[in-house]
Amino acid sequence: QVQLAESGGELVQVGGSLRVSCAASGPNFSRYTMGWFRQPPGKDREFVATINWSGSNTYYAESVKGRFTISRDNTKNTVYLQMDSLQPEDTAVYFCAASMGLWAPILSREYNYWGQGTQVTVSS
């Protein structure tokens, strides 16, 4: 079992950048596909990005493609989400999750473990 803890969320101005992190504890982190989801205020949780076990494959939601970058460091048991050109619609609680399923998991139910989330607010 893996435990996940997000960090790095904060208030940022429109057009700014932010990197959020997700630290994993527990065995076999490098075996998991990792993903980021977000839940805007009053809306359902939505897929943002995912990365395979080695970092060689990534997949993004259309809404963030070209602005967000997912990466991982298996030596640090950490996955990152670099967010650039942030817009007010990016305001959400951001969750990381770990999947033991097939590539590329974009549905919440395909993930086995979840963090508690970190708040990102983009102010205009």
N, CA, C and O atoms as a GROMACS GRO file, in nm:
protein
  496
    1GLN      N    1   0.085  -0.119   0.000
    1GLN     CA    2   0.000   0.000   0.000
    1GLN      C    3   0.089   0.124   0.000
    1GLN      O    4   0.192   0.127   0.068
    2VAL      N    5   0.050   0.226  -0.076
    2VAL     CA    6   0.126   0.350  -0.082
    2VAL      C    7   0.043   0.463  -0.025
    2VAL      O    8  -0.078   0.470  -0.047
    3GLN      N    9   0.108   0.551   0.048
    3GLN     CA   10   0.043   0.670   0.101
    3GLN      C   11   0.096   0.792   0.028
    3GLN      O   12   0.215   0.803   0.000
    4LEU      N   13   0.006   0.884  -0.004
    4LEU     CA   14   0.040   0.998  -0.086
    4LEU      C   15   0.010   1.129  -0.013
    4LEU      O   16  -0.092   1.142   0.054
    5ALA      N   17   0.101   1.225  -0.028
    5ALA     CA   18   0.083   1.355   0.038
    5ALA      C   19   0.122   1.466  -0.059
    5ALA      O   20   0.238   1.477  -0.099
    6GLU      N   21   0.024   1.547  -0.095
    6GLU     CA   22   0.049   1.659  -0.185
    6GLU      C   23   0.096   1.781  -0.108
    6GLU      O   24   0.068   1.797   0.011
    7SER      N   25   0.169   1.866  -0.177
    7SER     CA   26   0.214   1.992  -0.120
    7SER      C   27   0.240   2.092  -0.231
    7SER      O   28   0.250   2.056  -0.348
    8GLY      N   29   0.251   2.219  -0.192
    8GLY     CA   30   0.288   2.322  -0.287
    8GLY      C   31   0.175   2.408  -0.337
    8GLY      O   32   0.200   2.506  -0.407
    9GLY      N   33   0.052   2.376  -0.304
    9GLY     CA   34  -0.059   2.459  -0.348
    9GLY      C   35  -0.058   2.593  -0.278
    9GLY      O   36  -0.026   2.604  -0.160
   10GLU      N   37  -0.095   2.697  -0.354
   10GLU     CA   38  -0.100   2.831  -0.297
   10GLU      C   39  -0.178   2.924  -0.389
   10GLU      O   40  -0.229   2.884  -0.493
   11LEU      N   41  -0.186   3.050  -0.348
   11LEU     CA   42  -0.249   3.153  -0.429
   11LEU      C   43  -0.148   3.207  -0.528
   11LEU      O   44  -0.036   3.241  -0.491
   12VAL      N   45  -0.187   3.214  -0.656
   12VAL     CA   46  -0.098   3.263  -0.762
   12VAL      C   47  -0.176   3.354  -0.855
   12VAL      O   48  -0.297   3.340  -0.870
   13GLN      N   49  -0.105   3.446  -0.917
   13GLN     CA   50  -0.168   3.540  -1.009
   13GLN      C   51  -0.191   3.477  -1.146
   13GLN      O   52  -0.122   3.382  -1.185
   14VAL      N   53  -0.289   3.530  -1.217
   14VAL     CA   54  -0.315   3.485  -1.354
   14VAL      C   55  -0.187   3.499  -1.438
   14VAL      O   56  -0.118   3.600  -1.433
   15GLY      N   57  -0.159   3.394  -1.514
   15GLY     CA   58  -0.039   3.392  -1.597
   15GLY      C   59   0.084   3.341  -1.525
   15GLY      O   60   0.190   3.324  -1.587
   16GLY      N   61   0.072   3.318  -1.397
   16GLY     CA   62   0.186   3.272  -1.318
   16GLY      C   63   0.208   3.122  -1.329
   16GLY      O   64   0.138   3.051  -1.400
   17SER      N   65   0.310   3.077  -1.256
   17SER     CA   66   0.347   2.936  -1.256
   17SER      C   67   0.352   2.883  -1.113
   17SER      O   68   0.371   2.958  -1.017
   18LEU      N   69   0.336   2.753  -1.103
   18LEU     CA   70   0.339   2.686  -0.973
   18LEU      C   71   0.373   2.541  -0.996
   18LEU      O   72   0.332   2.480  -1.094
   19ARG      N   73   0.449   2.485  -0.903
   19ARG     CA   74   0.474   2.341  -0.906
   19ARG      C   75   0.422   2.279  -0.778
   19ARG      O   76   0.458   2.319  -0.667
   20VAL      N   77   0.337   2.180  -0.795
   20VAL     CA   78   0.289   2.102  -0.682
   20VAL      C   79   0.357   1.966  -0.683
   20VAL      O   80   0.392   1.913  -0.789
   21SER      N   81   0.374   1.911  -0.564
   21SER     CA   82   0.445   1.785  -0.548
   21SER      C   83   0.358   1.683  -0.477
   21SER      O   84   0.263   1.718  -0.407
   22CYS      N   85   0.393   1.559  -0.496
   22CYS     CA   86   0.324   1.449  -0.429
   22CYS      C   87   0.429   1.349  -0.384
   22CYS      O   88   0.494   1.283  -0.465
   23ALA      N   89   0.445   1.339  -0.254
   23ALA     CA   90   0.542   1.247  -0.197
   23ALA      C   91   0.473   1.117  -0.159
   23ALA      O   92   0.367   1.117  -0.096
   24ALA      N   93   0.534   1.007  -0.199
   24ALA     CA   94   0.477   0.876  -0.171
   24ALA      C   95   0.560   0.803  -0.066
   24ALA      O   96   0.683   0.812  -0.065
   25SER      N   97   0.492   0.733   0.021
   25SER     CA   98   0.559   0.646   0.116
   25SER      C   99   0.503   0.507   0.101
   25SER      O  100   0.385   0.489   0.070
   26GLY      N  101   0.587   0.408   0.124
   26GLY     CA  102   0.546   0.272   0.103
   26GLY      C  103   0.628   0.209  -0.007
   26GLY      O  104   0.704   0.278  -0.077
   27PRO      N  105   0.614   0.080  -0.022
   27PRO     CA  106   0.700   0.009  -0.117
   27PRO      C  107   0.657   0.024  -0.262
   27PRO      O  108   0.541   0.054  -0.292
   28ASN      N  109   0.752   0.004  -0.350
   28ASN     CA  110   0.726  -0.014  -0.493
   28ASN      C  111   0.664   0.107  -0.562
   28ASN      O  112   0.581   0.092  -0.652
   29PHE      N  113   0.703   0.224  -0.521
   29PHE     CA  114   0.650   0.345  -0.586
   29PHE      C  115   0.672   0.340  -0.736
   29PHE      O  116   0.583   0.378  -0.812
   30SER      N  117   0.788   0.296  -0.779
   30SER     CA  118   0.821   0.299  -0.922
   30SER      C  119   0.734   0.205  -1.004
   30SER      O  120   0.738   0.211  -1.127
   31ARG      N  121   0.657   0.120  -0.940
   31ARG     CA  122   0.570   0.029  -1.015
   31ARG      C  123   0.437   0.093  -1.051
   31ARG      O  124   0.362   0.039  -1.133
   32TYR      N  125   0.407   0.206  -0.990
   32TYR     CA  126   0.276   0.267  -1.009
   32TYR      C  127   0.276   0.369  -1.122
   32TYR      O  128   0.370   0.446  -1.138
   33THR      N  129   0.170   0.367  -1.199
   33THR     CA  130   0.137   0.483  -1.281
   33THR      C  131   0.080   0.588  -1.188
   33THR      O  132  -0.003   0.559  -1.102
   34MET      N  133   0.125   0.712  -1.207
   34MET     CA  134   0.080   0.820  -1.120
   34MET      C  135  -0.003   0.920  -1.199
   34MET      O  136   0.020   0.943  -1.318
   35GLY      N  137  -0.099   0.979  -1.132
   35GLY     CA  138  -0.184   1.076  -1.199
   35GLY      C  139  -0.215   1.195  -1.111
   35GLY      O  140  -0.204   1.189  -0.988
   36TRP      N  141  -0.254   1.303  -1.177
   36TRP     CA  142  -0.306   1.422  -1.108
   36TRP      C  143  -0.449   1.445  -1.154
   36TRP      O  144  -0.481   1.438  -1.273
   37PHE      N  145  -0.533   1.473  -1.058
   37PHE     CA  146  -0.671   1.512  -1.081
   37PHE      C  147  -0.693   1.646  -1.012
   37PHE      O  148  -0.611   1.689  -0.931
   38ARG      N  149  -0.804   1.710  -1.043
   38ARG     CA  150  -0.840   1.833  -0.973
   38ARG      C  151  -0.990   1.841  -0.958
   38ARG      O  152  -1.066   1.784  -1.036
   39GLN      N  153  -1.031   1.914  -0.854
   39GLN     CA  154  -1.174   1.934  -0.830
   39GLN      C  155  -1.199   2.083  -0.810
   39GLN      O  156  -1.171   2.138  -0.703
   40PRO      N  157  -1.252   2.150  -0.913
   40PRO     CA  158  -1.286   2.292  -0.899
   40PRO      C  159  -1.402   2.309  -0.803
   40PRO      O  160  -1.476   2.213  -0.777
   41PRO      N  161  -1.420   2.428  -0.749
   41PRO     CA  162  -1.530   2.452  -0.655
   41PRO      C  163  -1.665   2.418  -0.716
   41PRO      O  164  -1.699   2.467  -0.824
   42GLY      N  165  -1.741   2.336  -0.647
   42GLY     CA  166  -1.875   2.303  -0.692
   42GLY      C  167  -1.884   2.208  -0.810
   42GLY      O  168  -1.992   2.186  -0.865
   43LYS      N  169  -1.770   2.152  -0.850
   43LYS     CA  170  -1.769   2.063  -0.967
   43LYS      C  171  -1.713   1.926  -0.931
   43LYS      O  172  -1.661   1.906  -0.822
   44ASP      N  173  -1.726   1.833  -1.025
   44ASP     CA  174  -1.673   1.699  -1.004
   44ASP      C  175  -1.522   1.697  -1.023
   44ASP      O  176  -1.464   1.786  -1.085
   45ARG      N  177  -1.461   1.594  -0.968
   45ARG     CA  178  -1.319   1.574  -0.988
   45ARG      C  179  -1.291   1.541  -1.134
   45ARG      O  180  -1.367   1.466  -1.195
   46GLU      N  181  -1.184   1.596  -1.189
   46GLU     CA  182  -1.152   1.573  -1.329
   46GLU      C  183  -1.005   1.537  -1.347
   46GLU      O  184  -0.918   1.578  -1.269
   47PHE      N  185  -0.980   1.460  -1.450
   47PHE     CA  186  -0.845   1.416  -1.483
   47PHE      C  187  -0.762   1.533  -1.534
   47PHE      O  188  -0.811   1.618  -1.608
   48VAL      N  189  -0.634   1.535  -1.494
   48VAL     CA  190  -0.542   1.638  -1.541
   48VAL      C  191  -0.428   1.578  -1.623
   48VAL      O  192  -0.405   1.617  -1.737
   49ALA      N  193  -0.357   1.482  -1.563
   49ALA     CA  194  -0.239   1.426  -1.631
   49ALA      C  195  -0.202   1.294  -1.565
   49ALA      O  196  -0.236   1.268  -1.450
   50THR      N  197  -0.129   1.212  -1.642
   50THR     CA  198  -0.080   1.088  -1.589
   50THR      C  199   0.058   1.056  -1.646
   50THR      O  200   0.094   1.103  -1.754
   51ILE      N  201   0.136   0.977  -1.572
   51ILE     CA  202   0.271   0.943  -1.613
   51ILE      C  203   0.296   0.797  -1.579
   51ILE      O  204   0.256   0.750  -1.473
   52ASN      N  205   0.364   0.727  -1.670
   52ASN     CA  206   0.385   0.584  -1.646
   52ASN      C  207   0.500   0.563  -1.546
   52ASN      O  208   0.560   0.659  -1.498
   53TRP      N  209   0.527   0.439  -1.517
   53TRP     CA  210   0.619   0.406  -1.408
   53TRP      C  211   0.759   0.463  -1.427
   53TRP      O  212   0.824   0.502  -1.331
   54SER      N  213   0.804   0.468  -1.551
   54SER     CA  214   0.941   0.513  -1.576
   54SER      C  215   0.949   0.662  -1.610
   54SER      O  216   1.057   0.720  -1.611
   55GLY      N  217   0.835   0.723  -1.638
   55GLY     CA  218   0.836   0.862  -1.682
   55GLY      C  219   0.849   0.880  -1.831
   55GLY      O  220   0.856   0.993  -1.880
   56SER      N  221   0.851   0.770  -1.906
   56SER     CA  222   0.870   0.779  -2.050
   56SER      C  223   0.742   0.813  -2.125
   56SER      O  224   0.747   0.859  -2.240
   57ASN      N  225   0.628   0.791  -2.062
   57ASN     CA  226   0.499   0.822  -2.125
   57ASN      C  227   0.417   0.914  -2.036
   57ASN      O  228   0.410   0.896  -1.914
   58THR      N  229   0.355   1.012  -2.099
   58THR     CA  230   0.265   1.102  -2.029
   58THR      C  231   0.140   1.124  -2.112
   58THR      O  232   0.140   1.102  -2.234
   59TYR      N  233   0.036   1.167  -2.046
   59TYR     CA  234  -0.090   1.194  -2.116
   59TYR      C  235  -0.161   1.305  -2.038
   59TYR      O  236  -0.164   1.305  -1.915
   60TYR      N  237  -0.219   1.400  -2.115
   60TYR     CA  238  -0.278   1.518  -2.054
   60TYR      C  239  -0.422   1.540  -2.098
   60TYR      O  240  -0.462   1.501  -2.208
   61ALA      N  241  -0.498   1.602  -2.011
   61ALA     CA  242  -0.629   1.652  -2.050
   61ALA      C  243  -0.609   1.767  -2.149
   61ALA      O  244  -0.510   1.840  -2.141
   62GLU      N  245  -0.702   1.782  -2.241
   62GLU     CA  246  -0.690   1.886  -2.342
   62GLU      C  247  -0.683   2.025  -2.280
   62GLU      O  248  -0.618   2.114  -2.334
   63SER      N  249  -0.750   2.042  -2.168
   63SER     CA  250  -0.758   2.174  -2.105
   63SER      C  251  -0.624   2.222  -2.050
   63SER      O  252  -0.607   2.342  -2.026
   64VAL      N  253  -0.530   2.130  -2.029
   64VAL     CA  254  -0.401   2.168  -1.970
   64VAL      C  255  -0.283   2.139  -2.063
   64VAL      O  256  -0.170   2.175  -2.033
   65LYS      N  257  -0.310   2.075  -2.174
   65LYS     CA  258  -0.202   2.036  -2.264
   65LYS      C  259  -0.126   2.160  -2.312
   65LYS      O  260  -0.186   2.258  -2.356
   66GLY      N  261   0.007   2.152  -2.304
   66GLY     CA  262   0.090   2.265  -2.343
   66GLY      C  263   0.117   2.365  -2.233
   66GLY      O  264   0.204   2.450  -2.247
   67ARG      N  265   0.043   2.355  -2.122
   67ARG     CA  266   0.064   2.445  -2.008
   67ARG      C  267   0.116   2.371  -1.885
   67ARG      O  268   0.193   2.427  -1.806
   68PHE      N  269   0.073   2.246  -1.868
   68PHE     CA  270   0.111   2.168  -1.751
   68PHE      C  271   0.208   2.058  -1.792
   68PHE      O  272   0.201   2.006  -1.904
   69THR      N  273   0.298   2.022  -1.700
   69THR     CA  274   0.393   1.914  -1.724
   69THR      C  275   0.399   1.824  -1.601
   69THR      O  276   0.426   1.869  -1.490
   70ILE      N  277   0.374   1.696  -1.623
   70ILE     CA  278   0.386   1.598  -1.515
   70ILE      C  279   0.523   1.531  -1.526
   70ILE      O  280   0.571   1.504  -1.636
   71SER      N  281   0.584   1.505  -1.412
   71SER     CA  282   0.713   1.437  -1.409
   71SER      C  283   0.723   1.359  -1.279
   71SER      O  284   0.641   1.376  -1.189
   72ARG      N  285   0.824   1.275  -1.270
   72ARG     CA  286   0.843   1.196  -1.148
   72ARG      C  287   0.991   1.173  -1.125
   72ARG      O  288   1.071   1.172  -1.218
   73ASP      N  289   1.024   1.154  -0.999
   73ASP     CA  290   1.160   1.118  -0.959
   73ASP      C  291   1.147   0.996  -0.870
   73ASP      O  292   1.113   1.006  -0.753
   74ASN      N  293   1.175   0.880  -0.926
   74ASN     CA  294   1.158   0.755  -0.852
   74ASN      C  295   1.262   0.739  -0.741
   74ASN      O  296   1.242   0.661  -0.648
   75THR      N  297   1.371   0.813  -0.749
   75THR     CA  298   1.470   0.807  -0.641
   75THR      C  299   1.422   0.883  -0.518
   75THR      O  300   1.470   0.860  -0.407
   76LYS      N  301   1.326   0.974  -0.540
   76LYS     CA  302   1.270   1.052  -0.430
   76LYS      C  303   1.125   1.015  -0.399
   76LYS      O  304   1.062   1.075  -0.312
   77ASN      N  305   1.074   0.915  -0.471
   77ASN     CA  306   0.934   0.872  -0.452
   77ASN      C  307   0.838   0.991  -0.464
   77ASN      O  308   0.747   1.007  -0.382
   78THR      N  309   0.860   1.073  -0.564
   78THR     CA  310   0.783   1.196  -0.578
   78THR      C  311   0.739   1.217  -0.722
   78THR      O  312   0.814   1.190  -0.816
   79VAL      N  313   0.617   1.265  -0.737
   79VAL     CA  314   0.565   1.306  -0.867
   79VAL      C  315   0.531   1.454  -0.859
   79VAL      O  316   0.488   1.504  -0.756
   80TYR      N  317   0.553   1.523  -0.970
   80TYR     CA  318   0.535   1.667  -0.975
   80TYR      C  319   0.434   1.707  -1.083
   80TYR      O  320   0.411   1.634  -1.179
   81LEU      N  321   0.376   1.823  -1.063
   81LEU     CA  322   0.294   1.884  -1.167
   81LEU      C  323   0.336   2.030  -1.178
   81LEU      O  324   0.308   2.111  -1.090
   82GLN      N  325   0.405   2.061  -1.288
   82GLN     CA  326   0.445   2.198  -1.316
   82GLN      C  327   0.333   2.264  -1.394
   82GLN      O  328   0.291   2.215  -1.498
   83MET      N  329   0.284   2.377  -1.342
   83MET     CA  330   0.170   2.445  -1.403
   83MET      C  331   0.213   2.585  -1.445
   83MET      O  332   0.253   2.667  -1.362
   84ASP      N  333   0.203   2.612  -1.573
   84ASP     CA  334   0.240   2.742  -1.629
   84ASP      C  335   0.117   2.808  -1.692
   84ASP      O  336   0.016   2.743  -1.719
   85SER      N  337   0.128   2.940  -1.713
   85SER     CA  338   0.018   3.016  -1.774
   85SER      C  339  -0.114   2.988  -1.704
   85SER      O  340  -0.215   2.962  -1.769
   86LEU      N  341  -0.112   2.994  -1.574
   86LEU     CA  342  -0.231   2.959  -1.496
   86LEU      C  343  -0.345   3.058  -1.519
   86LEU      O  344  -0.323   3.178  -1.534
   87GLN      N  345  -0.464   3.004  -1.521
   87GLN     CA  346  -0.586   3.080  -1.544
   87GLN      C  347  -0.683   3.059  -1.429
   87GLN      O  348  -0.671   2.961  -1.355
   88PRO      N  349  -0.779   3.149  -1.411
   88PRO     CA  350  -0.875   3.132  -1.300
   88PRO      C  351  -0.946   2.997  -1.302
   88PRO      O  352  -0.979   2.943  -1.197
   89GLU      N  353  -0.969   2.943  -1.420
   89GLU     CA  354  -1.038   2.814  -1.429
   89GLU      C  355  -0.952   2.697  -1.383
   89GLU      O  356  -1.001   2.585  -1.372
   90ASP      N  357  -0.824   2.723  -1.355
   90ASP     CA  358  -0.737   2.620  -1.298
   90ASP      C  359  -0.751   2.612  -1.146
   90ASP      O  360  -0.694   2.523  -1.083
   91THR      N  361  -0.826   2.704  -1.087
   91THR     CA  362  -0.849   2.701  -0.944
   91THR      C  363  -0.920   2.572  -0.905
   91THR      O  364  -1.026   2.540  -0.959
   92ALA      N  365  -0.861   2.499  -0.811
   92ALA     CA  366  -0.914   2.368  -0.773
   92ALA      C  367  -0.830   2.310  -0.660
   92ALA      O  368  -0.722   2.359  -0.629
   93VAL      N  369  -0.884   2.206  -0.600
   93VAL     CA  370  -0.802   2.120  -0.515
   93VAL      C  371  -0.738   2.015  -0.606
   93VAL      O  372  -0.807   1.947  -0.681
   94TYR      N  373  -0.608   2.004  -0.599
   94TYR     CA  374  -0.533   1.910  -0.683
   94TYR      C  375  -0.496   1.786  -0.602
   94TYR      O  376  -0.440   1.794  -0.493
   95PHE      N  377  -0.530   1.670  -0.661
   95PHE     CA  378  -0.504   1.542  -0.597
   95PHE      C  379  -0.406   1.460  -0.680
   95PHE      O  380  -0.412   1.461  -0.803
   96CYS      N  381  -0.317   1.390  -0.613
   96CYS     CA  382  -0.240   1.290  -0.685
   96CYS      C  383  -0.295   1.153  -0.649
   96CYS      O  384  -0.357   1.133  -0.544
   97ALA      N  385  -0.269   1.059  -0.739
   97ALA     CA  386  -0.322   0.925  -0.722
   97ALA      C  387  -0.228   0.824  -0.785
   97ALA      O  388  -0.152   0.856  -0.876
   98ALA      N  389  -0.235   0.701  -0.737
   98ALA     CA  390  -0.151   0.593  -0.786
   98ALA      C  391  -0.237   0.481  -0.842
   98ALA      O  392  -0.337   0.441  -0.782
   99SER      N  393  -0.197   0.431  -0.957
   99SER     CA  394  -0.273   0.328  -1.026
   99SER      C  395  -0.187   0.205  -1.050
   99SER      O  396  -0.070   0.215  -1.086
  100MET      N  397  -0.248   0.088  -1.030
  100MET     CA  398  -0.184  -0.038  -1.064
  100MET      C  399  -0.238  -0.094  -1.195
  100MET      O  400  -0.201  -0.204  -1.234
  101GLY      N  401  -0.324  -0.019  -1.262
  101GLY     CA  402  -0.391  -0.067  -1.381
  101GLY      C  403  -0.314  -0.041  -1.508
  101GLY      O  404  -0.196  -0.007  -1.507
  102LEU      N  405  -0.384  -0.059  -1.619
  102LEU     CA  406  -0.323  -0.047  -1.750
  102LEU      C  407  -0.310   0.100  -1.791
  102LEU      O  408  -0.381   0.188  -1.741
  103TRP      N  409  -0.217   0.124  -1.883
  103TRP     CA  410  -0.197   0.257  -1.940
  103TRP      C  411  -0.305   0.289  -2.041
  103TRP      O  412  -0.344   0.201  -2.118
  104ALA      N  413  -0.354   0.408  -2.045
  104ALA     CA  414  -0.332   0.524  -1.961
  104ALA      C  415  -0.458   0.547  -1.880
  104ALA      O  416  -0.566   0.568  -1.936
  105PRO      N  417  -0.446   0.544  -1.750
  105PRO     CA  418  -0.565   0.560  -1.667
  105PRO      C  419  -0.609   0.705  -1.658
  105PRO      O  420  -0.533   0.789  -1.609
  106ILE      N  421  -0.730   0.736  -1.702
  106ILE     CA  422  -0.782   0.871  -1.697
  106ILE      C  423  -0.910   0.882  -1.615
  106ILE      O  424  -0.964   0.991  -1.597
  107LEU      N  425  -0.959   0.769  -1.565
  107LEU     CA  426  -1.079   0.769  -1.482
  107LEU      C  427  -1.041   0.751  -1.336
  107LEU      O  428  -0.946   0.680  -1.304
  108SER      N  429  -1.117   0.816  -1.249
  108SER     CA  430  -1.088   0.806  -1.107
  108SER      C  431  -1.089   0.662  -1.059
  108SER      O  432  -1.007   0.623  -0.975
  109ARG      N  433  -1.180   0.583  -1.111
  109ARG     CA  434  -1.194   0.446  -1.062
  109ARG      C  435  -1.074   0.358  -1.100
  109ARG      O  436  -1.060   0.248  -1.048
  110GLU      N  437  -0.989   0.406  -1.189
  110GLU     CA  438  -0.871   0.328  -1.229
  110GLU      C  439  -0.754   0.349  -1.132
  110GLU      O  440  -0.649   0.287  -1.147
  111TYR      N  441  -0.773   0.435  -1.034
  111TYR     CA  442  -0.668   0.463  -0.937
  111TYR      C  443  -0.699   0.398  -0.803
  111TYR      O  444  -0.814   0.394  -0.759
  112ASN      N  445  -0.595   0.346  -0.741
  112ASN     CA  446  -0.611   0.267  -0.619
  112ASN      C  447  -0.586   0.348  -0.492
  112ASN      O  448  -0.645   0.319  -0.387
  113TYR      N  449  -0.500   0.448  -0.500
  113TYR     CA  450  -0.463   0.525  -0.382
  113TYR      C  451  -0.468   0.673  -0.415
  113TYR      O  452  -0.437   0.715  -0.526
  114TRP      N  453  -0.509   0.751  -0.315
  114TRP     CA  454  -0.527   0.894  -0.332
  114TRP      C  455  -0.465   0.972  -0.217
  114TRP      O  456  -0.460   0.926  -0.103
  115GLY      N  457  -0.418   1.092  -0.249
  115GLY     CA  458  -0.377   1.185  -0.147
  115GLY      C  459  -0.495   1.269  -0.101
  115GLY      O  460  -0.607   1.252  -0.148
  116GLN      N  461  -0.467   1.359  -0.008
  116GLN     CA  462  -0.571   1.443   0.051
  116GLN      C  463  -0.596   1.571  -0.027
  116GLN      O  464  -0.698   1.637  -0.008
  117GLY      N  465  -0.504   1.606  -0.115
  117GLY     CA  466  -0.524   1.724  -0.200
  117GLY      C  467  -0.452   1.847  -0.149
  117GLY      O  468  -0.422   1.860  -0.031
  118THR      N  469  -0.426   1.939  -0.242
  118THR     CA  470  -0.365   2.067  -0.210
  118THR      C  471  -0.437   2.175  -0.290
  118THR      O  472  -0.465   2.157  -0.409
  119GLN      N  473  -0.468   2.287  -0.226
  119GLN     CA  474  -0.548   2.392  -0.289
  119GLN      C  475  -0.461   2.483  -0.375
  119GLN      O  476  -0.359   2.536  -0.330
  120VAL      N  477  -0.504   2.500  -0.499
  120VAL     CA  478  -0.442   2.596  -0.590
  120VAL      C  479  -0.548   2.700  -0.626
  120VAL      O  480  -0.655   2.666  -0.675
  121THR      N  481  -0.517   2.826  -0.601
  121THR     CA  482  -0.609   2.934  -0.633
  121THR      C  483  -0.540   3.032  -0.725
  121THR      O  484  -0.432   3.083  -0.695
  122VAL      N  485  -0.605   3.059  -0.839
  122VAL     CA  486  -0.550   3.152  -0.938
  122VAL      C  487  -0.635   3.278  -0.932
  122VAL      O  488  -0.754   3.276  -0.961
  123SER      N  489  -0.571   3.387  -0.896
  123SER     CA  490  -0.641   3.512  -0.876
  123SER      C  491  -0.620   3.608  -0.992
  123SER      O  492  -0.508   3.624  -1.042
  124SER      N  493  -0.729   3.671  -1.034
  124SER     CA  494  -0.719   3.772  -1.139
  124SER      C  495  -0.715   3.911  -1.078
  124SER      O  496  -0.707   4.010  -1.151
   0.00000   0.00000   0.00000
